[in-house]
């Protein structure tokens, strides 16, 4: 038992934070927001130069090994900058599904393109997707970065397939999305040919586990950044002849944010670690992390606007990027109520 | 980063559990499951001594002082197994967790000799004399006076809210020893024997009907000149050092007691059907998540060895658990409904869950109120301007 980062983990964190802080600037993110929500240069640099894109994918599948703790460290750093990248859909959900549920051939054919960033994959999940022979039918309304994907990993609750975005029967409709750093698309399948993954159950489980932890980590990074920026403002902005951060009502709100963030930090790394260690707490931990960290980020981002006053309500200020990202994280991959209901089922000893 | 315990640690866990379970099934079965702080004090003092004899009383202390030099993981494990076995809380919590570590850190060799063996053996029960009627959150404004007279300290004044003073042997007292001094300057930290004519203790009844805390009056109370920890005027430094020990490993044992409370609540919700209510389910899930996060927050805090930076997990820990428990008490009443508002029998005495509802209102007050915690977090953790002091 040693619940602190190893030296290697601390180094990954430093590298990732420095990379995103330097490159995922507000200016660049806003350019991406005006387009398809992907900063291409950043994506290429992250995947090809930084050497961290294969983290969390086993070496046997062409990844860099390590686990969800390291993946969470990277997602936290990216989340702090609200970076406009298809990391969640492509590197986390899709790549994890293929690495865990794809055959050796499927891994060899698909993962290199995803890890190098040359192929963007979108993750399409809907319980109502049906397979009739090789043809898939159904639709999913909220596929993150779906409008930019060349490949889809499509899952229902029991099946998992690979579907090329330009294949027959596939319609992709990009949607004007509140969070422009991760815009959604509707993906409709009408008897679209899909290549089944070898082990769909493993693919779905791995994708969702990693997805819960990664968005939770992203939320943690975003929450901490929202707090840090608000604290900096609280020190410099003066009203009534004193820094606004000297008013107790203001201080206490910031303290409350820190209290939540510290718990979110415990949640994220507990969940990541529990999954990596195969602990029997893992199932509960990932639901705890997703729901808790998402709510924490939203609380922090909402307060970031309020505690900045008028400037916080402007398009120019970055507060709304956090606010919208936080809201999106709360809804995606199961909302807080759904995750807590999973926890309730477990602790009440009811069969899921 | 690693959460799992080693095989050796798991073996140690088994050893702890076996011993504790055997004691709770044997000679001490009458105290198993007691949660009320004031219940069966004499038997629980005997239990302290039993722990001492078997060297389970202060396992984190050095071997030479009656400890086992236990590793962090072992301390965590013992604290968890202690509560899991349904062993009641330590009546000498203050001695073992606060007075002892303070002596180890700041005491002279002679003082360690004088006090530590007694604490380790469970024979010297301590209480904490900090708060006064005029000095609560603002501890630095204590007025109880101490003066040196013929090789003795003579103490006059009043402490209040002194938990378990009525069953304690010793009290440590923050006194103002420099005439005319103000605030944190001019304070001295004294260890005083309670059984003397100059000290009078009067119980104070609490909202749950129990009387755990007391008023403690000092009227020419005395202790030898060498009863001070640190130097004359160091009282504030020692008191602050002592409070830092409050966030130690014992918090994990406390959490296991919370675990027992939450389990009882979950069982109650299942039994009376409240567990079918989706709103209650959400709140139970939140309580579960909060408790788990408390555990991992504590493990982060205890694993941290880099003390050059502010440790956010440590700084936010008190308000986190206090608020969690207060919320649990409210949830307990929502689960129980009006059945929680009546007691069996004619005594004003409450079962675990209604008592939790009442008692947890104190959790957000003692050890620094939630408001004071927020000030500390904002000032120390976030570097915001300090609260201005008035001069009323
Ligand atoms: C069950 C129990 C056991 C205790 N045991 C002990 C013990 O063993 N030994 C001991 O020495 N003490 C003990 N205490 C005392 C405890 O430490 C004090 O009650 C606590 O520090 C608060 O002080 P106070 O009661 O004087 O309240 P006050 O300090 O008067 O506070 C009253 C209210 O004002 C608020 N307030 C005060 N200052 C500020 C500020 N700067 N900013 C915002 N709000 C503020 C507080 O948060 C609180 O809500 C115990 C208390 C309880 C309830």
Coordinates of C-alpha atoms in Angstrom, one line a residue, chain A residues 56-58 60-63 88-115 119-124 150-155 159-164 195-211:
Chain A
X56 CA -2.8 2.2 -21.2
X57 CA -2.7 -0.1 -24.3
X58 CA -0.7 -3.3 -23.7
X60 CA 1.4 -6.9 -27.0
X61 CA -1.2 -4.8 -28.8
X62 CA 1.3 -2.3 -30.0
X63 CA 0.8 0.2 -27.1
X88 CA -11.7 10.2 -25.5
X89 CA -13.4 8.7 -28.5
X90 CA -10.3 7.5 -30.4
X91 CA -7.5 6.7 -27.9
X92 CA -9.6 5.7 -24.9
X93 CA -12.9 4.2 -25.9
X94 CA -12.1 2.9 -29.3
X95 CA -8.5 1.8 -28.8
X96 CA -9.3 0.2 -25.4
X97 CA -12.2 -1.7 -27.0
X98 CA -10.0 -3.0 -29.8
X99 CA -7.1 -3.8 -27.5
X100 CA -9.3 -5.7 -25.1
X101 CA -11.7 -7.3 -27.6
X102 CA -10.0 -7.4 -31.0
X103 CA -8.3 -10.4 -32.4
X104 CA -4.5 -10.1 -32.9
X105 CA -5.2 -9.3 -36.6
X106 CA -7.7 -6.6 -35.7
X107 CA -5.3 -5.1 -33.2
X108 CA -2.5 -5.1 -35.8
X109 CA -4.7 -3.7 -38.5
X110 CA -6.3 -0.9 -36.5
X111 CA -4.3 0.2 -33.4
X112 CA -1.2 1.6 -35.1
X113 CA -3.4 4.1 -37.0
X114 CA -5.2 5.2 -33.9
X115 CA -2.1 5.5 -31.8
X119 CA -6.9 7.7 -38.0
X120 CA -9.5 9.2 -35.7
X121 CA -12.0 6.7 -34.4
X122 CA -15.4 7.5 -32.9
X123 CA -17.2 5.3 -30.3
X124 CA -20.8 4.6 -31.1
X150 CA -12.8 7.7 -40.2
X151 CA -13.6 4.6 -38.2
X152 CA -16.3 3.7 -35.7
X153 CA -16.2 1.2 -33.0
X154 CA -19.9 0.3 -32.6
X155 CA -21.2 -1.4 -29.5
X159 CA -22.0 -6.8 -29.6
X160 CA -19.0 -4.9 -30.8
X161 CA -18.0 -4.1 -34.4
X162 CA -15.7 -2.1 -36.5
X163 CA -17.4 0.1 -39.1
X164 CA -15.6 2.4 -41.6
X195 CA -16.6 -6.4 -38.7
X196 CA -17.3 -8.1 -35.4
X197 CA -14.7 -7.8 -32.7
X198 CA -13.5 -11.1 -31.4
X199 CA -14.5 -10.7 -27.8
X200 CA -17.3 -8.1 -27.6
X201 CA -17.9 -8.4 -23.9
X202 CA -14.3 -7.7 -23.1
X203 CA -14.3 -4.8 -25.6
X204 CA -17.3 -3.2 -24.1
X205 CA -16.2 -3.6 -20.5
X206 CA -12.7 -2.3 -21.2
X207 CA -13.9 0.7 -23.2
X208 CA -16.4 1.7 -20.5
X209 CA -14.1 1.2 -17.6
X210 CA -11.4 3.3 -19.3
X211 CA -13.9 5.8 -20.5

